[in-house]
Amino acid sequence: QVQLVEYGGGLVQPGGSLVLSCVASESSYRLNVMSWYRQAPGKQRELVAAFTSGDVTDYGDSVSGRFTISRDYDRNTVYLQMNRLKPEDKAVYYCNDRERYSLSPEDYGIWGKGTQVTVTS
């Protein structure tokens, strides 16, 4: 069964930047409605960024103005550009694909295993 694969996590200092990428485990699979979520230990999973409809985007309040979601249709890849990172951004970041944004990501989404982002001085 197809799944997503996230790349780009790592260790970065506060104020630094990272870019995450997300691809399908099988190159023949076409990505649909894409979004990024994150989960820190002991906390609920939260929305980071999403394409809600076409090119319209939505961001979590804590990352708005710092993170940018984008996609490259030719490369069949979704990106998350993260700037001015803060210690509270430390989490496992997951990519999600579903046919409509209105669908529950837990029930209808395709997920990757996540990539760890650590922000520390």
mmCIF file of C-alpha atoms in Angstrom:
data_model
loop_
_atom_site.group_PDB
_atom_site.id
_atom_site.type_symbol
_atom_site.label_atom_id
_atom_site.label_comp_id
_atom_site.label_asym_id
_atom_site.label_seq_id
_atom_site.Cartn_x
_atom_site.Cartn_y
_atom_site.Cartn_z
ATOM 1 C CA GLN A 1 0.000 0.000 0.000
ATOM 2 C CA VAL A 2 1.313 3.435 -0.863
ATOM 3 C CA GLN A 3 2.533 5.686 1.916
ATOM 4 C CA LEU A 4 4.219 9.046 2.153
ATOM 5 C CA VAL A 5 7.858 9.664 2.988
ATOM 6 C CA GLU A 6 9.120 12.828 4.680
ATOM 7 C CA TYR A 7 12.667 14.132 4.363
ATOM 8 C CA GLY A 8 14.635 17.023 5.728
ATOM 9 C CA GLY A 9 14.286 16.887 9.477
ATOM 10 C CA GLY A 10 17.232 17.540 11.711
ATOM 11 C CA LEU A 11 18.788 19.716 14.376
ATOM 12 C CA VAL A 12 18.705 23.479 14.007
ATOM 13 C CA GLN A 13 19.347 26.458 16.261
ATOM 14 C CA PRO A 14 16.588 28.907 17.179
ATOM 15 C CA GLY A 15 16.110 31.397 14.386
ATOM 16 C CA GLY A 16 17.343 28.930 11.813
ATOM 17 C CA SER A 17 15.594 27.356 8.857
ATOM 18 C CA LEU A 18 14.789 23.915 7.528
ATOM 19 C CA VAL A 19 12.914 22.700 4.500
ATOM 20 C CA LEU A 20 10.970 19.453 4.607
ATOM 21 C CA SER A 21 9.856 17.489 1.590
ATOM 22 C CA CYS A 22 7.213 14.836 1.108
ATOM 23 C CA VAL A 23 6.925 12.249 -1.634
ATOM 24 C CA ALA A 24 4.924 9.094 -2.216
ATOM 25 C CA SER A 25 6.579 5.760 -1.608
ATOM 26 C CA GLU A 26 5.607 4.749 -5.124
ATOM 27 C CA SER A 27 6.471 7.133 -7.914
ATOM 28 C CA SER A 28 3.338 6.248 -9.866
ATOM 29 C CA TYR A 29 1.076 7.610 -7.112
ATOM 30 C CA ARG A 30 -0.193 11.146 -7.705
ATOM 31 C CA LEU A 31 -0.434 13.379 -4.661
ATOM 32 C CA ASN A 32 -3.803 15.013 -4.034
ATOM 33 C CA VAL A 33 -4.770 17.440 -1.251
ATOM 34 C CA MET A 34 -1.651 17.860 0.853
ATOM 35 C CA SER A 35 -1.007 19.096 4.364
ATOM 36 C CA TRP A 36 1.581 19.031 7.129
ATOM 37 C CA TYR A 37 0.942 18.140 10.760
ATOM 38 C CA ARG A 38 3.224 17.863 13.747
ATOM 39 C CA GLN A 39 3.178 16.184 17.121
ATOM 40 C CA ALA A 40 5.373 16.825 20.122
ATOM 41 C CA PRO A 41 5.702 14.336 23.007
ATOM 42 C CA GLY A 42 2.669 14.478 25.267
ATOM 43 C CA LYS A 43 0.794 16.810 22.946
ATOM 44 C CA GLN A 44 -1.976 16.408 20.414
ATOM 45 C CA ARG A 45 -1.229 16.357 16.741
ATOM 46 C CA GLU A 46 -1.768 19.801 15.276
ATOM 47 C CA LEU A 47 -2.137 21.281 11.838
ATOM 48 C CA VAL A 48 0.936 23.082 10.579
ATOM 49 C CA ALA A 49 0.057 23.975 7.002
ATOM 50 C CA ALA A 50 -2.329 22.817 4.319
ATOM 51 C CA PHE A 51 -3.666 23.334 0.863
ATOM 52 C CA THR A 52 -7.360 23.627 1.667
ATOM 53 C CA SER A 53 -8.626 24.120 -1.882
ATOM 54 C CA GLY A 54 -6.514 24.407 -4.985
ATOM 55 C CA ASP A 55 -3.716 26.855 -4.230
ATOM 56 C CA VAL A 56 -5.428 28.321 -1.161
ATOM 57 C CA THR A 57 -3.364 27.699 1.960
ATOM 58 C CA ASP A 58 -4.012 27.667 5.676
ATOM 59 C CA TYR A 59 -1.545 27.726 8.554
ATOM 60 C CA GLY A 60 -1.622 27.033 12.227
ATOM 61 C CA ASP A 61 -1.556 30.189 14.313
ATOM 62 C CA SER A 62 1.786 29.313 15.874
ATOM 63 C CA VAL A 63 3.572 29.047 12.515
ATOM 64 C CA SER A 64 1.754 31.617 10.402
ATOM 65 C CA GLY A 65 4.204 34.050 8.866
ATOM 66 C CA ARG A 66 7.159 31.729 9.439
ATOM 67 C CA PHE A 67 6.286 28.556 7.515
ATOM 68 C CA THR A 68 5.290 28.133 3.887
ATOM 69 C CA ILE A 69 3.768 25.108 2.198
ATOM 70 C CA SER A 70 4.388 24.615 -1.500
ATOM 71 C CA ARG A 71 4.310 21.892 -4.088
ATOM 72 C CA ASP A 72 5.993 20.970 -7.325
ATOM 73 C CA TYR A 73 3.578 19.094 -9.553
ATOM 74 C CA ASP A 74 6.290 18.028 -11.984
ATOM 75 C CA ARG A 75 8.312 16.461 -9.189
ATOM 76 C CA ASN A 76 5.174 15.231 -7.388
ATOM 77 C CA THR A 77 6.604 16.686 -4.186
ATOM 78 C CA VAL A 78 5.277 18.854 -1.370
ATOM 79 C CA TYR A 79 7.531 21.094 0.712
ATOM 80 C CA LEU A 80 7.406 22.869 4.027
ATOM 81 C CA GLN A 81 9.779 25.814 4.315
ATOM 82 C CA MET A 82 10.343 26.590 7.986
ATOM 83 C CA ASN A 83 11.969 29.891 8.929
ATOM 84 C CA ARG A 84 12.756 31.596 12.232
ATOM 85 C CA LEU A 85 12.397 28.321 14.060
ATOM 86 C CA LYS A 86 11.632 28.331 17.768
ATOM 87 C CA PRO A 87 12.232 25.681 20.452
ATOM 88 C CA GLU A 88 8.486 25.069 20.600
ATOM 89 C CA ASP A 89 8.606 23.956 16.956
ATOM 90 C CA LYS A 90 10.361 20.783 18.072
ATOM 91 C CA ALA A 91 8.166 17.881 16.978
ATOM 92 C CA VAL A 92 7.784 15.036 14.554
ATOM 93 C CA TYR A 93 6.425 16.444 11.324
ATOM 94 C CA TYR A 94 4.072 14.354 9.223
ATOM 95 C CA CYS A 95 2.854 14.770 5.688
ATOM 96 C CA ASN A 96 -0.758 13.908 4.860
ATOM 97 C CA ASP A 97 -2.557 13.271 1.606
ATOM 98 C CA ARG A 98 -6.317 13.001 1.205
ATOM 99 C CA GLU A 99 -8.810 13.528 -1.564
ATOM 100 C CA ARG A 100 -10.608 16.445 0.087
ATOM 101 C CA TYR A 101 -9.457 18.661 2.909
ATOM 102 C CA SER A 102 -12.864 18.325 4.572
ATOM 103 C CA LEU A 103 -12.184 14.634 5.190
ATOM 104 C CA SER A 104 -10.689 13.533 8.478
ATOM 105 C CA PRO A 105 -6.937 13.023 8.048
ATOM 106 C CA GLU A 106 -6.996 10.206 10.608
ATOM 107 C CA ASP A 107 -9.726 8.275 8.834
ATOM 108 C CA TYR A 108 -9.050 9.093 5.190
ATOM 109 C CA GLY A 109 -5.500 10.331 4.969
ATOM 110 C CA ILE A 110 -2.319 8.703 3.799
ATOM 111 C CA TRP A 111 0.586 9.385 6.131
ATOM 112 C CA GLY A 112 4.306 9.069 6.288
ATOM 113 C CA LYS A 113 6.322 7.927 9.290
ATOM 114 C CA GLY A 114 7.367 11.479 10.060
ATOM 115 C CA THR A 115 10.630 13.345 10.315
ATOM 116 C CA GLN A 116 12.052 14.762 13.542
ATOM 117 C CA VAL A 117 12.718 18.476 13.815
ATOM 118 C CA THR A 118 14.703 19.576 16.848
ATOM 119 C CA VAL A 119 15.265 23.238 17.657
ATOM 120 C CA THR A 120 17.790 23.865 20.396
ATOM 121 C CA SER A 121 20.656 26.160 21.249
#
